[in-house]
PDB file of C-alpha atoms in Angstrom:
ATOM      1  CA  MET A   1       9.661  27.204   4.586  1.00  0.00           C
ATOM      2  CA  ALA A   2       6.992  27.936   2.025  1.00  0.00           C
ATOM      3  CA  ALA A   3       3.425  28.555   3.182  1.00  0.00           C
ATOM      4  CA  SER A   4       1.176  25.488   3.201  1.00  0.00           C
ATOM      5  CA  ALA A   5      -0.927  25.027   0.084  1.00  0.00           C
ATOM      6  CA  LYS A   6      -4.722  25.117   0.262  1.00  0.00           C
ATOM      7  CA  PHE A   7      -6.524  21.875  -0.380  1.00  0.00           C
ATOM      8  CA  SER A   8      -9.848  21.134  -2.012  1.00  0.00           C
ATOM      9  CA  LEU A   9     -11.636  17.839  -1.546  1.00  0.00           C
ATOM     10  CA  THR A  10     -14.770  18.606  -3.544  1.00  0.00           C
ATOM     11  CA  PRO A  11     -15.261  15.775  -6.103  1.00  0.00           C
ATOM     12  CA  SER A  12     -15.898  16.813  -9.700  1.00  0.00           C
ATOM     13  CA  PHE A  13     -17.375  13.508 -10.852  1.00  0.00           C
ATOM     14  CA  LYS A  14     -20.169  11.357  -9.487  1.00  0.00           C
ATOM     15  CA  ILE A  15     -19.029   7.982  -8.195  1.00  0.00           C
ATOM     16  CA  PRO A  16     -20.795   5.076 -10.009  1.00  0.00           C
ATOM     17  CA  GLU A  17     -23.469   3.439  -7.868  1.00  0.00           C
ATOM     18  CA  SER A  18     -22.131   0.000  -8.777  1.00  0.00           C
ATOM     19  CA  TYR A  19     -18.851   0.617  -6.935  1.00  0.00           C
ATOM     20  CA  PRO A  20     -17.646  -0.876  -4.650  1.00  0.00           C
ATOM     21  CA  PRO A  21     -18.828  -4.505  -4.641  1.00  0.00           C
ATOM     22  CA  LYS A  22     -20.920  -5.029  -1.517  1.00  0.00           C
ATOM     23  CA  THR A  23     -19.368  -8.271  -0.355  1.00  0.00           C
ATOM     24  CA  LEU A  24     -20.167  -9.253   3.209  1.00  0.00           C
ATOM     25  CA  VAL A  25     -17.424 -10.485   5.474  1.00  0.00           C
ATOM     26  CA  SER A  26     -17.852 -14.217   6.076  1.00  0.00           C
ATOM     27  CA  ASN A  27     -18.785 -15.049   9.637  1.00  0.00           C
ATOM     28  CA  PHE A  28     -17.791 -11.527  10.603  1.00  0.00           C
ATOM     29  CA  LEU A  29     -20.545 -10.900  13.092  1.00  0.00           C
ATOM     30  CA  THR A  30     -19.169 -13.668  15.306  1.00  0.00           C
ATOM     31  CA  ILE A  31     -15.833 -12.056  16.155  1.00  0.00           C
ATOM     32  CA  PRO A  32     -14.640 -13.372  19.536  1.00  0.00           C
ATOM     33  CA  SER A  33     -15.002 -10.897  22.395  1.00  0.00           C
ATOM     34  CA  LYS A  34     -11.225 -10.734  22.826  1.00  0.00           C
ATOM     35  CA  SER A  35     -10.638  -9.532  19.256  1.00  0.00           C
ATOM     36  CA  TYR A  36      -8.624  -6.320  19.380  1.00  0.00           C
ATOM     37  CA  LEU A  37     -10.241  -4.340  16.595  1.00  0.00           C
ATOM     38  CA  LYS A  38     -13.700  -3.412  15.389  1.00  0.00           C
ATOM     39  CA  PHE A  39     -14.497  -3.750  11.680  1.00  0.00           C
ATOM     40  CA  ASN A  40     -17.081  -2.379   9.328  1.00  0.00           C
ATOM     41  CA  PRO A  41     -17.870  -5.029   6.678  1.00  0.00           C
ATOM     42  CA  TYR A  42     -18.575  -2.507   3.931  1.00  0.00           C
ATOM     43  CA  PHE A  43     -16.336  -0.014   2.187  1.00  0.00           C
ATOM     44  CA  LYS A  44     -17.361   3.354   0.796  1.00  0.00           C
ATOM     45  CA  PRO A  45     -15.007   5.058  -1.716  1.00  0.00           C
ATOM     46  CA  SER A  46     -13.318   8.265  -0.615  1.00  0.00           C
ATOM     47  CA  SER A  47     -13.857  11.753  -1.943  1.00  0.00           C
ATOM     48  CA  LEU A  48     -10.767  11.412  -4.163  1.00  0.00           C
ATOM     49  CA  SER A  49     -12.119   8.448  -6.157  1.00  0.00           C
ATOM     50  CA  HIS A  50     -12.969  10.678  -9.105  1.00  0.00           C
ATOM     51  CA  LEU A  51      -9.235  11.104  -9.726  1.00  0.00           C
ATOM     52  CA  THR A  52      -9.097   7.620 -11.271  1.00  0.00           C
ATOM     53  CA  THR A  53     -10.365   9.231 -14.479  1.00  0.00           C
ATOM     54  CA  ILE A  54      -7.442  11.635 -14.709  1.00  0.00           C
ATOM     55  CA  PRO A  55      -5.859  11.548 -18.186  1.00  0.00           C
ATOM     56  CA  LYS A  56      -2.241  10.507 -18.556  1.00  0.00           C
ATOM     57  CA  PRO A  57      -0.170  13.304 -17.008  1.00  0.00           C
ATOM     58  CA  LYS A  58       1.873  15.668 -19.137  1.00  0.00           C
ATOM     59  CA  PHE A  59       3.679  17.274 -16.210  1.00  0.00           C
ATOM     60  CA  LYS A  60       6.086  16.169 -13.541  1.00  0.00           C
ATOM     61  CA  SER A  61       4.479  16.550 -10.132  1.00  0.00           C
ATOM     62  CA  GLY A  62       5.026  14.108  -7.304  1.00  0.00           C
ATOM     63  CA  THR A  63       7.208  11.657  -9.250  1.00  0.00           C
ATOM     64  CA  GLN A  64       5.851   8.095  -9.153  1.00  0.00           C
ATOM     65  CA  SER A  65       8.346   5.580  -7.862  1.00  0.00           C
ATOM     66  CA  HIS A  66       7.783   3.211 -10.820  1.00  0.00           C
ATOM     67  CA  ASN A  67       9.790   5.515 -13.085  1.00  0.00           C
ATOM     68  CA  ARG A  68      12.651   6.307 -10.745  1.00  0.00           C
ATOM     69  CA  MET A  69      16.043   4.823 -10.274  1.00  0.00           C
ATOM     70  CA  ILE A  70      16.352   2.644  -7.189  1.00  0.00           C
ATOM     71  CA  ARG A  71      17.587   5.173  -4.648  1.00  0.00           C
ATOM     72  CA  CYS A  72      15.997   3.736  -1.535  1.00  0.00           C
ATOM     73  CA  LEU A  73      15.040   0.443   0.048  1.00  0.00           C
ATOM     74  CA  PHE A  74      12.596  -0.563   2.740  1.00  0.00           C
ATOM     75  CA  THR A  75      12.112  -3.664   4.886  1.00  0.00           C
ATOM     76  CA  GLY A  76       8.327  -3.859   5.163  1.00  0.00           C
ATOM     77  CA  ILE A  77       8.511  -3.384   8.951  1.00  0.00           C
ATOM     78  CA  VAL A  78       6.099  -0.521   9.625  1.00  0.00           C
ATOM     79  CA  GLU A  79       7.542   2.090  11.990  1.00  0.00           C
ATOM     80  CA  GLU A  80       4.300   3.847  12.830  1.00  0.00           C
ATOM     81  CA  MET A  81       0.815   4.629  11.597  1.00  0.00           C
ATOM     82  CA  GLY A  82       0.362   8.214  10.455  1.00  0.00           C
ATOM     83  CA  GLU A  83      -2.884  10.127  10.016  1.00  0.00           C
ATOM     84  CA  ILE A  84      -3.925  11.952   6.852  1.00  0.00           C
ATOM     85  CA  GLU A  85      -4.447  15.643   7.654  1.00  0.00           C
ATOM     86  CA  GLN A  86      -5.091  17.091   4.219  1.00  0.00           C
ATOM     87  CA  LEU A  87      -5.039  15.941   0.635  1.00  0.00           C
ATOM     88  CA  GLY A  88      -6.138  17.283  -2.701  1.00  0.00           C
ATOM     89  CA  ALA A  89      -5.059  19.604  -5.486  1.00  0.00           C
ATOM     90  CA  SER A  90      -2.163  21.980  -4.916  1.00  0.00           C
ATOM     91  CA  ASN A  91      -1.786  25.495  -6.246  1.00  0.00           C
ATOM     92  CA  ASP A  92       0.684  24.387  -8.934  1.00  0.00           C
ATOM     93  CA  GLY A  93      -1.750  21.910 -10.491  1.00  0.00           C
ATOM     94  CA  GLY A  94      -0.472  18.753  -8.825  1.00  0.00           C
ATOM     95  CA  PHE A  95      -1.724  16.725  -5.887  1.00  0.00           C
ATOM     96  CA  VAL A  96      -0.333  16.743  -2.379  1.00  0.00           C
ATOM     97  CA  MET A  97      -0.913  14.878   0.859  1.00  0.00           C
ATOM     98  CA  LYS A  98      -0.079  16.073   4.362  1.00  0.00           C
ATOM     99  CA  ILE A  99       0.419  13.391   7.011  1.00  0.00           C
ATOM    100  CA  ARG A 100       0.674  13.687  10.792  1.00  0.00           C
ATOM    101  CA  ALA A 101       3.509  11.543  12.140  1.00  0.00           C
ATOM    102  CA  LYS A 102       6.256  11.516  14.725  1.00  0.00           C
ATOM    103  CA  THR A 103       8.728   8.633  14.480  1.00  0.00           C
ATOM    104  CA  VAL A 104       9.483   8.977  10.751  1.00  0.00           C
ATOM    105  CA  LEU A 105      10.233  12.678  11.207  1.00  0.00           C
ATOM    106  CA  GLU A 106      13.284  11.935  13.331  1.00  0.00           C
ATOM    107  CA  GLY A 107      16.269  13.029  11.255  1.00  0.00           C
ATOM    108  CA  VAL A 108      14.113  13.753   8.183  1.00  0.00           C
ATOM    109  CA  HIS A 109      15.328  16.040   5.377  1.00  0.00           C
ATOM    110  CA  LEU A 110      13.671  17.510   2.324  1.00  0.00           C
ATOM    111  CA  GLY A 111      13.891  14.993  -0.510  1.00  0.00           C
ATOM    112  CA  ASP A 112      13.960  11.956   1.792  1.00  0.00           C
ATOM    113  CA  SER A 113      11.910   8.917   0.836  1.00  0.00           C
ATOM    114  CA  ILE A 114       9.138   7.626   3.078  1.00  0.00           C
ATOM    115  CA  ALA A 115       6.952   4.646   2.211  1.00  0.00           C
ATOM    116  CA  VAL A 116       3.284   5.525   2.638  1.00  0.00           C
ATOM    117  CA  ASN A 117       1.223   2.326   2.532  1.00  0.00           C
ATOM    118  CA  GLY A 118       4.111   0.801   0.623  1.00  0.00           C
ATOM    119  CA  THR A 119       4.409   3.631  -1.927  1.00  0.00           C
ATOM    120  CA  CYS A 120       7.791   5.337  -2.014  1.00  0.00           C
ATOM    121  CA  LEU A 121       7.101   9.088  -1.864  1.00  0.00           C
ATOM    122  CA  THR A 122       9.350  12.120  -1.506  1.00  0.00           C
ATOM    123  CA  VAL A 123       9.134  14.571   1.385  1.00  0.00           C
ATOM    124  CA  THR A 124       8.535  18.047  -0.047  1.00  0.00           C
ATOM    125  CA  GLU A 125       7.815  19.859   3.210  1.00  0.00           C
ATOM    126  CA  PHE A 126       7.846  19.004   6.904  1.00  0.00           C
ATOM    127  CA  GLY A 127       7.431  20.539  10.323  1.00  0.00           C
ATOM    128  CA  THR A 128       8.924  18.770  13.311  1.00  0.00           C
ATOM    129  CA  GLN A 129       7.091  20.983  15.802  1.00  0.00           C
ATOM    130  CA  LEU A 130       3.730  20.429  14.101  1.00  0.00           C
ATOM    131  CA  GLU A 131       4.657  16.763  13.600  1.00  0.00           C
ATOM    132  CA  ASP A 132       3.586  16.528   9.978  1.00  0.00           C
ATOM    133  CA  PHE A 133       5.090  16.246   6.505  1.00  0.00           C
ATOM    134  CA  THR A 134       3.913  16.695   2.933  1.00  0.00           C
ATOM    135  CA  VAL A 135       4.448  14.519  -0.141  1.00  0.00           C
ATOM    136  CA  GLY A 136       3.550  15.046  -3.785  1.00  0.00           C
ATOM    137  CA  LEU A 137       1.286  12.669  -5.691  1.00  0.00           C
ATOM    138  CA  SER A 138       1.210  12.284  -9.459  1.00  0.00           C
ATOM    139  CA  PRO A 139      -1.968  11.215 -11.294  1.00  0.00           C
ATOM    140  CA  GLU A 140      -0.136   7.996 -12.196  1.00  0.00           C
ATOM    141  CA  THR A 141       0.455   7.283  -8.499  1.00  0.00           C
ATOM    142  CA  LEU A 142      -3.253   7.735  -7.794  1.00  0.00           C
ATOM    143  CA  ARG A 143      -4.164   5.386 -10.643  1.00  0.00           C
ATOM    144  CA  LYS A 144      -1.713   2.634  -9.733  1.00  0.00           C
ATOM    145  CA  THR A 145      -2.073   2.561  -5.946  1.00  0.00           C
ATOM    146  CA  SER A 146      -4.746   2.451  -3.275  1.00  0.00           C
ATOM    147  CA  LEU A 147      -3.878   5.972  -2.110  1.00  0.00           C
ATOM    148  CA  ILE A 148      -6.898   7.133  -4.129  1.00  0.00           C
ATOM    149  CA  GLU A 149      -9.130   5.794  -1.348  1.00  0.00           C
ATOM    150  CA  LEU A 150      -7.581   7.866   1.436  1.00  0.00           C
ATOM    151  CA  GLU A 151      -9.361  10.763   3.098  1.00  0.00           C
ATOM    152  CA  PRO A 152      -8.672  13.088   6.051  1.00  0.00           C
ATOM    153  CA  GLY A 153      -8.507  10.973   9.188  1.00  0.00           C
ATOM    154  CA  SER A 154      -7.370   7.810   7.377  1.00  0.00           C
ATOM    155  CA  LEU A 155      -4.436   5.971   8.925  1.00  0.00           C
ATOM    156  CA  VAL A 156      -1.465   4.925   6.784  1.00  0.00           C
ATOM    157  CA  ASN A 157       1.578   2.713   7.280  1.00  0.00           C
ATOM    158  CA  LEU A 158       4.842   4.675   7.377  1.00  0.00           C
ATOM    159  CA  GLU A 159       8.444   3.529   7.039  1.00  0.00           C
ATOM    160  CA  ARG A 160      11.639   5.451   6.372  1.00  0.00           C
ATOM    161  CA  ALA A 161      14.174   4.132   3.884  1.00  0.00           C
ATOM    162  CA  VAL A 162      16.735   1.839   5.501  1.00  0.00           C
ATOM    163  CA  GLN A 163      20.278   2.933   6.283  1.00  0.00           C
ATOM    164  CA  PRO A 164      23.428   0.789   5.962  1.00  0.00           C
ATOM    165  CA  THR A 165      23.260   0.106   9.702  1.00  0.00           C
ATOM    166  CA  SER A 166      19.570  -0.869   9.717  1.00  0.00           C
ATOM    167  CA  ARG A 167      18.467  -4.393  10.594  1.00  0.00           C
ATOM    168  CA  MET A 168      16.681  -6.275   7.804  1.00  0.00           C
ATOM    169  CA  GLY A 169      13.659  -7.467   9.782  1.00  0.00           C
ATOM    170  CA  GLY A 170      11.356  -8.140   6.827  1.00  0.00           C
ATOM    171  CA  HIS A 171      12.389  -8.508   3.181  1.00  0.00           C
ATOM    172  CA  PHE A 172      13.624  -6.252   0.377  1.00  0.00           C
ATOM    173  CA  VAL A 173      10.798  -3.798  -0.402  1.00  0.00           C
ATOM    174  CA  GLN A 174      11.445  -1.133  -3.030  1.00  0.00           C
ATOM    175  CA  GLY A 175       8.323   0.940  -2.526  1.00  0.00           C
ATOM    176  CA  HIS A 176       7.465   0.393  -6.189  1.00  0.00           C
ATOM    177  CA  VAL A 177       3.839  -0.715  -6.045  1.00  0.00           C
ATOM    178  CA  ASP A 178       3.139  -3.364  -8.701  1.00  0.00           C
ATOM    179  CA  GLY A 179      -0.620  -2.999  -8.500  1.00  0.00           C
ATOM    180  CA  THR A 180      -3.538  -3.321  -6.153  1.00  0.00           C
ATOM    181  CA  GLY A 181      -5.699  -6.095  -4.805  1.00  0.00           C
ATOM    182  CA  VAL A 182      -9.205  -6.052  -3.388  1.00  0.00           C
ATOM    183  CA  ILE A 183     -10.049  -7.497   0.015  1.00  0.00           C
ATOM    184  CA  VAL A 184     -12.714 -10.169  -0.476  1.00  0.00           C
ATOM    185  CA  SER A 185     -12.954 -11.604   3.038  1.00  0.00           C
ATOM    186  CA  MET A 186     -11.759 -11.005   6.590  1.00  0.00           C
ATOM    187  CA  GLU A 187     -12.342 -13.839   9.030  1.00  0.00           C
ATOM    188  CA  PRO A 188     -11.166 -13.983  12.655  1.00  0.00           C
ATOM    189  CA  GLU A 189      -9.727 -17.123  14.217  1.00  0.00           C
ATOM    190  CA  GLU A 190      -9.141 -16.711  17.934  1.00  0.00           C
ATOM    191  CA  ASP A 191      -7.134 -13.465  18.155  1.00  0.00           C
ATOM    192  CA  SER A 192      -5.694 -13.789  14.631  1.00  0.00           C
ATOM    193  CA  LEU A 193      -7.239 -12.522  11.418  1.00  0.00           C
ATOM    194  CA  TRP A 194      -7.416 -14.284   8.022  1.00  0.00           C
ATOM    195  CA  ILE A 195      -7.556 -11.956   5.030  1.00  0.00           C
ATOM    196  CA  LYS A 196      -8.129 -12.999   1.420  1.00  0.00           C
ATOM    197  CA  VAL A 197      -7.204 -10.659  -1.436  1.00  0.00           C
ATOM    198  CA  LYS A 198      -8.103 -10.853  -5.123  1.00  0.00           C
ATOM    199  CA  THR A 199      -5.706  -9.481  -7.704  1.00  0.00           C
ATOM    200  CA  ASP A 200      -4.898  -9.681 -11.419  1.00  0.00           C
ATOM    201  CA  LYS A 201      -3.369 -12.819 -12.893  1.00  0.00           C
ATOM    202  CA  SER A 202      -0.399 -10.707 -13.998  1.00  0.00           C
ATOM    203  CA  LEU A 203       0.546 -10.289 -10.329  1.00  0.00           C
ATOM    204  CA  LEU A 204      -0.758 -13.572  -8.982  1.00  0.00           C
ATOM    205  CA  LYS A 205       1.836 -15.510 -10.988  1.00  0.00           C
ATOM    206  CA  TYR A 206       4.571 -13.993  -8.792  1.00  0.00           C
ATOM    207  CA  ILE A 207       2.797 -14.887  -5.530  1.00  0.00           C
ATOM    208  CA  VAL A 208       3.641 -18.280  -4.014  1.00  0.00           C
ATOM    209  CA  PRO A 209       2.677 -20.041  -0.761  1.00  0.00           C
ATOM    210  CA  LYS A 210       5.133 -19.232   2.052  1.00  0.00           C
ATOM    211  CA  GLY A 211       6.635 -16.491  -0.080  1.00  0.00           C
ATOM    212  CA  PHE A 212       7.110 -12.834   0.778  1.00  0.00           C
ATOM    213  CA  ILE A 213       4.736 -10.082  -0.289  1.00  0.00           C
ATOM    214  CA  ALA A 214       4.416  -6.424   0.718  1.00  0.00           C
ATOM    215  CA  ILE A 215       0.807  -5.432   1.395  1.00  0.00           C
ATOM    216  CA  ASP A 216       0.348  -1.719   2.014  1.00  0.00           C
ATOM    217  CA  GLY A 217       4.075  -1.712   2.720  1.00  0.00           C
ATOM    218  CA  THR A 218       3.892  -4.471   5.344  1.00  0.00           C
ATOM    219  CA  SER A 219       6.175  -7.473   4.863  1.00  0.00           C
ATOM    220  CA  LEU A 220       3.933 -10.539   5.137  1.00  0.00           C
ATOM    221  CA  THR A 221       4.007 -14.241   4.345  1.00  0.00           C
ATOM    222  CA  VAL A 222       1.537 -15.711   1.871  1.00  0.00           C
ATOM    223  CA  VAL A 223      -0.325 -18.734   3.245  1.00  0.00           C
ATOM    224  CA  ASP A 224      -2.196 -20.086   0.201  1.00  0.00           C
ATOM    225  CA  VAL A 225      -2.758 -19.131  -3.422  1.00  0.00           C
ATOM    226  CA  PHE A 226      -6.113 -19.853  -5.102  1.00  0.00           C
ATOM    227  CA  ASP A 227      -5.487 -19.672  -8.846  1.00  0.00           C
ATOM    228  CA  GLU A 228      -9.075 -20.383  -9.886  1.00  0.00           C
ATOM    229  CA  GLU A 229     -10.338 -17.562  -7.671  1.00  0.00           C
ATOM    230  CA  GLU A 230      -7.397 -15.304  -8.572  1.00  0.00           C
ATOM    231  CA  CYS A 231      -6.852 -14.838  -4.831  1.00  0.00           C
ATOM    232  CA  PHE A 232      -4.304 -15.394  -2.087  1.00  0.00           C
ATOM    233  CA  ASN A 233      -4.573 -15.181   1.680  1.00  0.00           C
ATOM    234  CA  PHE A 234      -2.474 -14.367   4.700  1.00  0.00           C
ATOM    235  CA  MET A 235      -2.893 -14.185   8.465  1.00  0.00           C
ATOM    236  CA  LEU A 236      -2.242 -11.344  10.905  1.00  0.00           C
ATOM    237  CA  VAL A 237      -1.424 -12.164  14.525  1.00  0.00           C
ATOM    238  CA  ALA A 238      -2.787  -9.976  17.315  1.00  0.00           C
ATOM    239  CA  TYR A 239       0.404  -7.911  17.671  1.00  0.00           C
ATOM    240  CA  THR A 240       0.569  -7.062  13.968  1.00  0.00           C
ATOM    241  CA  GLN A 241      -3.093  -6.070  13.961  1.00  0.00           C
ATOM    242  CA  GLN A 242      -2.227  -3.275  16.378  1.00  0.00           C
ATOM    243  CA  LYS A 243       0.707  -1.956  14.311  1.00  0.00           C
ATOM    244  CA  VAL A 244      -0.581  -1.768  10.719  1.00  0.00           C
ATOM    245  CA  VAL A 245      -3.611  -0.380   8.906  1.00  0.00           C
ATOM    246  CA  ILE A 246      -4.709  -3.521   7.048  1.00  0.00           C
ATOM    247  CA  PRO A 247      -7.147  -4.761   9.752  1.00  0.00           C
ATOM    248  CA  LEU A 248      -8.831  -1.341   9.727  1.00  0.00           C
ATOM    249  CA  LYS A 249      -9.758  -1.717   6.081  1.00  0.00           C
ATOM    250  CA  LYS A 250     -12.998  -3.214   4.865  1.00  0.00           C
ATOM    251  CA  VAL A 251     -14.147  -5.783   2.351  1.00  0.00           C
ATOM    252  CA  GLY A 252     -14.175  -4.193  -1.114  1.00  0.00           C
ATOM    253  CA  GLN A 253     -11.326  -1.834  -0.291  1.00  0.00           C
ATOM    254  CA  LYS A 254      -7.996  -1.879  -2.110  1.00  0.00           C
ATOM    255  CA  VAL A 255      -4.530  -2.685  -0.805  1.00  0.00           C
ATOM    256  CA  ASN A 256      -1.192  -1.908  -2.432  1.00  0.00           C
ATOM    257  CA  LEU A 257       0.783  -4.955  -3.546  1.00  0.00           C
ATOM    258  CA  GLU A 258       4.493  -5.324  -4.236  1.00  0.00           C
ATOM    259  CA  VAL A 259       5.573  -8.835  -5.139  1.00  0.00           C
ATOM    260  CA  ASP A 260       8.979 -10.300  -4.353  1.00  0.00           C
ATOM    261  CA  ILE A 261      11.484  -8.901  -6.856  1.00  0.00           C
ATOM    262  CA  LEU A 262      13.308 -12.247  -7.077  1.00  0.00           C
ATOM    263  CA  GLY A 263      10.451 -13.777  -9.051  1.00  0.00           C
ATOM    264  CA  LYS A 264      10.697 -11.013 -11.644  1.00  0.00           C
ATOM    265  CA  TYR A 265      14.427 -11.525 -12.056  1.00  0.00           C
ATOM    266  CA  VAL A 266      13.968 -15.265 -12.564  1.00  0.00           C
ATOM    267  CA  GLU A 267      11.254 -14.680 -15.156  1.00  0.00           C
ATOM    268  CA  ARG A 268      13.453 -12.156 -16.962  1.00  0.00           C
ATOM    269  CA  LEU A 269      16.409 -14.545 -17.089  1.00  0.00           C
ATOM    270  CA  LEU A 270      14.290 -17.405 -18.402  1.00  0.00           C
ATOM    271  CA  SER A 271      12.632 -15.281 -21.080  1.00  0.00           C
ATOM    272  CA  SER A 272      15.999 -13.934 -22.245  1.00  0.00           C
ATOM    273  CA  GLY A 273      17.300 -17.389 -23.115  1.00  0.00           C
ATOM    274  CA  PHE A 274      19.748 -17.417 -20.241  1.00  0.00           C
ATOM    275  CA  VAL A 275      19.180 -21.115 -19.499  1.00  0.00           C
ATOM    276  CA  ASP A 276      19.816 -22.173 -23.100  1.00  0.00           C
ATOM    277  CA  SER A 277      22.937 -20.032 -23.263  1.00  0.00           C
ATOM    278  CA  PHE A 278      24.191 -21.509 -20.029  1.00  0.00           C
ATOM    279  CA  LYS A 279      23.619 -25.085 -21.228  1.00  0.00           C
ATOM    280  CA  ALA A 280      25.405 -24.307 -24.488  1.00  0.00           C
ATOM    281  CA  SER A 281      28.432 -23.060 -22.604  1.00  0.00           C
ATOM    282  CA  LEU A 282      28.846 -26.309 -20.680  1.00  0.00           C
TER     283      LEU A 282
END
């Protein structure tokens, strides 16, 4: 196995003072004593935030899942939370991320796909004894996902691609992140947690009440959609709060979003004139 690459986390650009928006969590200081997690209402961008200014890549390093053939599928049921060990520039000019994990390394092979916060990434190196694995990141991946906000010590949702014998506990998740949303509020209710996320209208049109959505790779059910606010919300029960990274995030921080693929297919069929052709054939 090749020697591990050296990583550098020194930012080359100054982060604008205006980022991120300092939105306070509504009623957040009154979390019931039996709440399972502690939250910090403010988010500070990570040391990799300067990478958002990377020009469009001219090389192939850490292939982004948007441009790949569908070779894997996930369910949105997180298997474990991994911990970021190292991330930064690699010796060959790309970007790499090393993650400490255990469950997802069972039966792993080089080239396997693992969803990291809902982003389908390829295993380029792993060590079962050290309990870690490495994935490549392209500049496009860093621009399109929330992985830009990770830093050493951050926890991430991990899920291996499903096998033909796997149970479909969530919904069809491709690991192709459609975009990101920003957490605008986190409000506890008993031992559950309400979270509201703002996203672009281009994604919000595919999000419907009681519909599926993958948030940081977690299969969740949308509760309400607020078109005027360009937001939607969902609720996490106490058990889920212990198994995924979303409750550990803060207001102003990004989450990866993958909308239900069925909505895209319907839109495509309607825009192609399928309905008119079908009526004409009757």
